[in-house]
Amino acid sequence: MPTGSCLCGEIKIAYEGDPVFRAICYCHDDRKMANTQIFQVPKDSFSVTQGEPKTYTKVSDHGTRITNHFCATCGTTLYRSGGGEATRDKIGVRAGVLDDQSLLDTPPAIEVYVEKRPPWIKQVEGAIQLNGKYEMVTQ
């Protein structure tokens, strides 16, 4: 069972099984939160095992309400919830908070908001390329 925590260790999380998908998003919000991979996991496989995260809800670049769950002590965003139809029943775990960092050795299968990808970051080979609100990029 993959586990993770915030920087100070006050909040701990876990999920069972494999992520539904792994993505990296270059939207404004994710760029502010360090652009790490996002592991989408089913809500029913996810749990907060220690502490109680603070929350902040806002309208995302996708135009939907999304809630950031973070540590009030160190400020680490651990996961996000909400969003559009495709993600409402999932939790977007910020992969950088995972204890087993080897889970990040596998590249993301999807890149989102590729039109906002910084020019010095190369396209992930073999990853699905999506513009904006999950519109497929034709190559």
PDB file of C-alpha atoms in Angstrom:
ATOM      1  CA  MET A   1       0.000   0.000   0.000  1.00  0.00           C
ATOM      2  CA  PRO A   2       1.636   3.279  -1.061  1.00  0.00           C
ATOM      3  CA  THR A   3       1.925   5.818   1.762  1.00  0.00           C
ATOM      4  CA  GLY A   4       2.940   9.437   1.908  1.00  0.00           C
ATOM      5  CA  SER A   5       3.191  12.452   4.138  1.00  0.00           C
ATOM      6  CA  CYS A   6       3.661  16.178   4.187  1.00  0.00           C
ATOM      7  CA  LEU A   7       7.112  17.671   4.721  1.00  0.00           C
ATOM      8  CA  CYS A   8       6.760  17.894   8.511  1.00  0.00           C
ATOM      9  CA  GLY A   9       5.053  14.484   8.869  1.00  0.00           C
ATOM     10  CA  GLU A  10       1.914  15.800  10.576  1.00  0.00           C
ATOM     11  CA  ILE A  11      -0.438  14.538   7.828  1.00  0.00           C
ATOM     12  CA  LYS A  12      -0.125  11.012   6.443  1.00  0.00           C
ATOM     13  CA  ILE A  13      -1.990   9.396   3.570  1.00  0.00           C
ATOM     14  CA  ALA A  14      -2.268   5.977   1.944  1.00  0.00           C
ATOM     15  CA  TYR A  15      -4.031   4.308  -0.958  1.00  0.00           C
ATOM     16  CA  GLU A  16      -4.503   0.750  -2.132  1.00  0.00           C
ATOM     17  CA  GLY A  17      -3.810  -0.620  -5.597  1.00  0.00           C
ATOM     18  CA  ASP A  18      -2.414   1.150  -8.616  1.00  0.00           C
ATOM     19  CA  PRO A  19      -3.338   4.640  -9.792  1.00  0.00           C
ATOM     20  CA  VAL A  20      -6.109   4.815 -12.398  1.00  0.00           C
ATOM     21  CA  PHE A  21      -3.705   7.015 -14.342  1.00  0.00           C
ATOM     22  CA  ARG A  22      -0.540   9.063 -13.873  1.00  0.00           C
ATOM     23  CA  ALA A  23      -0.428  12.544 -15.314  1.00  0.00           C
ATOM     24  CA  ILE A  24       1.508  15.759 -15.213  1.00  0.00           C
ATOM     25  CA  CYS A  25      -0.381  18.984 -15.714  1.00  0.00           C
ATOM     26  CA  TYR A  26       1.017  22.345 -16.734  1.00  0.00           C
ATOM     27  CA  CYS A  27      -2.040  24.403 -15.744  1.00  0.00           C
ATOM     28  CA  HIS A  28      -1.549  27.526 -13.645  1.00  0.00           C
ATOM     29  CA  ASP A  29      -2.458  25.762 -10.363  1.00  0.00           C
ATOM     30  CA  ASP A  30      -0.167  22.782 -10.877  1.00  0.00           C
ATOM     31  CA  ARG A  31       2.730  24.956 -11.947  1.00  0.00           C
ATOM     32  CA  LYS A  32       2.354  26.851  -8.657  1.00  0.00           C
ATOM     33  CA  MET A  33       2.392  23.513  -6.814  1.00  0.00           C
ATOM     34  CA  ALA A  34       5.723  22.330  -8.273  1.00  0.00           C
ATOM     35  CA  ASN A  35       4.504  20.362 -11.324  1.00  0.00           C
ATOM     36  CA  THR A  36       4.974  16.909  -9.832  1.00  0.00           C
ATOM     37  CA  GLN A  37       3.149  13.887 -11.216  1.00  0.00           C
ATOM     38  CA  ILE A  38      -0.436  13.415 -10.125  1.00  0.00           C
ATOM     39  CA  PHE A  39      -1.614   9.886  -9.352  1.00  0.00           C
ATOM     40  CA  GLN A  40      -5.382   9.653  -9.767  1.00  0.00           C
ATOM     41  CA  VAL A  41      -6.652   6.980  -7.370  1.00  0.00           C
ATOM     42  CA  PRO A  42     -10.240   5.887  -6.615  1.00  0.00           C
ATOM     43  CA  LYS A  43     -11.701   7.739  -3.602  1.00  0.00           C
ATOM     44  CA  ASP A  44     -12.649   4.473  -1.938  1.00  0.00           C
ATOM     45  CA  SER A  45      -9.012   3.272  -2.005  1.00  0.00           C
ATOM     46  CA  PHE A  46      -7.632   6.464  -0.408  1.00  0.00           C
ATOM     47  CA  SER A  47      -7.368   7.439   3.250  1.00  0.00           C
ATOM     48  CA  VAL A  48      -5.846  10.043   5.510  1.00  0.00           C
ATOM     49  CA  THR A  49      -4.146   7.912   8.148  1.00  0.00           C
ATOM     50  CA  GLN A  50      -2.896  10.682  10.445  1.00  0.00           C
ATOM     51  CA  GLY A  51      -3.852  14.284  11.064  1.00  0.00           C
ATOM     52  CA  GLU A  52      -6.476  16.442   9.450  1.00  0.00           C
ATOM     53  CA  PRO A  53      -5.587  18.475   6.366  1.00  0.00           C
ATOM     54  CA  LYS A  54      -6.806  22.012   5.888  1.00  0.00           C
ATOM     55  CA  THR A  55      -8.666  22.687   2.648  1.00  0.00           C
ATOM     56  CA  TYR A  56      -8.869  25.445   0.087  1.00  0.00           C
ATOM     57  CA  THR A  57     -11.431  25.307  -2.741  1.00  0.00           C
ATOM     58  CA  LYS A  58     -11.211  27.338  -5.925  1.00  0.00           C
ATOM     59  CA  VAL A  59     -12.239  27.288  -9.566  1.00  0.00           C
ATOM     60  CA  SER A  60      -9.492  25.586 -11.561  1.00  0.00           C
ATOM     61  CA  ASP A  61      -8.206  26.312 -15.065  1.00  0.00           C
ATOM     62  CA  HIS A  62     -10.685  23.611 -16.132  1.00  0.00           C
ATOM     63  CA  GLY A  63     -13.557  25.809 -14.868  1.00  0.00           C
ATOM     64  CA  THR A  64     -14.582  23.371 -12.106  1.00  0.00           C
ATOM     65  CA  ARG A  65     -14.338  23.596  -8.332  1.00  0.00           C
ATOM     66  CA  ILE A  66     -11.340  21.733  -6.975  1.00  0.00           C
ATOM     67  CA  THR A  67     -10.249  21.384  -3.360  1.00  0.00           C
ATOM     68  CA  ASN A  68      -6.620  21.372  -2.262  1.00  0.00           C
ATOM     69  CA  HIS A  69      -5.896  19.394   0.913  1.00  0.00           C
ATOM     70  CA  PHE A  70      -2.752  20.607   2.666  1.00  0.00           C
ATOM     71  CA  CYS A  71      -0.861  20.649   5.950  1.00  0.00           C
ATOM     72  CA  ALA A  72      -1.521  23.766   8.027  1.00  0.00           C
ATOM     73  CA  THR A  73       1.918  23.480   9.644  1.00  0.00           C
ATOM     74  CA  CYS A  74       4.287  23.090   6.671  1.00  0.00           C
ATOM     75  CA  GLY A  75       1.982  24.023   3.774  1.00  0.00           C
ATOM     76  CA  THR A  76       2.495  20.856   1.706  1.00  0.00           C
ATOM     77  CA  THR A  77      -0.390  20.100  -0.668  1.00  0.00           C
ATOM     78  CA  LEU A  78      -0.894  16.339  -0.411  1.00  0.00           C
ATOM     79  CA  TYR A  79      -3.862  15.808  -2.700  1.00  0.00           C
ATOM     80  CA  ARG A  80      -6.753  17.404  -4.557  1.00  0.00           C
ATOM     81  CA  SER A  81     -10.389  16.402  -4.852  1.00  0.00           C
ATOM     82  CA  GLY A  82     -13.370  17.515  -6.910  1.00  0.00           C
ATOM     83  CA  GLY A  83     -13.072  18.719 -10.458  1.00  0.00           C
ATOM     84  CA  GLY A  84     -14.869  17.547 -13.548  1.00  0.00           C
ATOM     85  CA  GLU A  85     -16.898  14.466 -14.325  1.00  0.00           C
ATOM     86  CA  ALA A  86     -13.784  12.346 -14.987  1.00  0.00           C
ATOM     87  CA  THR A  87     -12.207  13.069 -11.594  1.00  0.00           C
ATOM     88  CA  ARG A  88     -15.074  13.486  -9.097  1.00  0.00           C
ATOM     89  CA  ASP A  89     -14.763   9.903  -7.863  1.00  0.00           C
ATOM     90  CA  LYS A  90     -10.961  10.104  -7.680  1.00  0.00           C
ATOM     91  CA  ILE A  91      -8.297  11.705  -5.512  1.00  0.00           C
ATOM     92  CA  GLY A  92      -5.363  13.429  -7.206  1.00  0.00           C
ATOM     93  CA  VAL A  93      -2.387  12.487  -5.042  1.00  0.00           C
ATOM     94  CA  ARG A  94       0.623  14.774  -5.470  1.00  0.00           C
ATOM     95  CA  ALA A  95       3.191  12.074  -6.224  1.00  0.00           C
ATOM     96  CA  GLY A  96       6.028  14.056  -4.654  1.00  0.00           C
ATOM     97  CA  VAL A  97       4.585  13.373  -1.183  1.00  0.00           C
ATOM     98  CA  LEU A  98       4.865   9.585  -1.570  1.00  0.00           C
ATOM     99  CA  ASP A  99       7.328   7.838   0.730  1.00  0.00           C
ATOM    100  CA  ASP A 100       8.499   5.420  -1.969  1.00  0.00           C
ATOM    101  CA  GLN A 101       9.979   7.844  -4.486  1.00  0.00           C
ATOM    102  CA  SER A 102      10.777   4.969  -6.873  1.00  0.00           C
ATOM    103  CA  LEU A 103       7.075   5.150  -7.812  1.00  0.00           C
ATOM    104  CA  LEU A 104       8.066   8.278  -9.748  1.00  0.00           C
ATOM    105  CA  ASP A 105      10.484   6.287 -11.915  1.00  0.00           C
ATOM    106  CA  THR A 106       7.630   5.468 -14.301  1.00  0.00           C
ATOM    107  CA  PRO A 107       6.868   8.500 -16.472  1.00  0.00           C
ATOM    108  CA  PRO A 108       3.343   9.905 -16.623  1.00  0.00           C
ATOM    109  CA  ALA A 109       1.016   8.444 -19.257  1.00  0.00           C
ATOM    110  CA  ILE A 110      -0.734  11.781 -19.832  1.00  0.00           C
ATOM    111  CA  GLU A 111       0.421  15.389 -20.135  1.00  0.00           C
ATOM    112  CA  VAL A 112      -2.306  18.029 -19.662  1.00  0.00           C
ATOM    113  CA  TYR A 113      -2.241  21.678 -20.747  1.00  0.00           C
ATOM    114  CA  VAL A 114       0.720  20.965 -22.991  1.00  0.00           C
ATOM    115  CA  GLU A 115       0.295  24.396 -24.578  1.00  0.00           C
ATOM    116  CA  LYS A 116       1.456  25.796 -21.200  1.00  0.00           C
ATOM    117  CA  ARG A 117       4.415  23.404 -20.817  1.00  0.00           C
ATOM    118  CA  PRO A 118       7.607  25.450 -20.306  1.00  0.00           C
ATOM    119  CA  PRO A 119       9.748  25.295 -23.462  1.00  0.00           C
ATOM    120  CA  TRP A 120      12.689  23.739 -21.602  1.00  0.00           C
ATOM    121  CA  ILE A 121      10.608  20.696 -20.549  1.00  0.00           C
ATOM    122  CA  LYS A 122      10.567  18.031 -23.232  1.00  0.00           C
ATOM    123  CA  GLN A 123       7.442  16.096 -24.195  1.00  0.00           C
ATOM    124  CA  VAL A 124       7.177  12.788 -22.321  1.00  0.00           C
ATOM    125  CA  GLU A 125       7.764  10.115 -24.948  1.00  0.00           C
ATOM    126  CA  GLY A 126       4.645   8.018 -25.501  1.00  0.00           C
ATOM    127  CA  ALA A 127       2.428  10.141 -23.222  1.00  0.00           C
ATOM    128  CA  ILE A 128      -1.009  11.258 -24.383  1.00  0.00           C
ATOM    129  CA  GLN A 129      -0.826  14.995 -25.091  1.00  0.00           C
ATOM    130  CA  LEU A 130      -3.853  17.060 -24.024  1.00  0.00           C
ATOM    131  CA  ASN A 131      -4.608  20.753 -24.440  1.00  0.00           C
ATOM    132  CA  GLY A 132      -6.704  22.654 -21.940  1.00  0.00           C
ATOM    133  CA  LYS A 133      -9.835  20.865 -20.885  1.00  0.00           C
ATOM    134  CA  TYR A 134      -8.616  17.436 -21.941  1.00  0.00           C
ATOM    135  CA  GLU A 135      -8.757  18.035 -25.684  1.00  0.00           C
ATOM    136  CA  MET A 136      -6.536  15.559 -27.531  1.00  0.00           C
ATOM    137  CA  VAL A 137      -3.623  17.125 -29.344  1.00  0.00           C
ATOM    138  CA  THR A 138      -3.395  15.889 -32.918  1.00  0.00           C
ATOM    139  CA  GLN A 139       0.127  15.163 -33.970  1.00  0.00           C
TER     140      GLN A 139
END
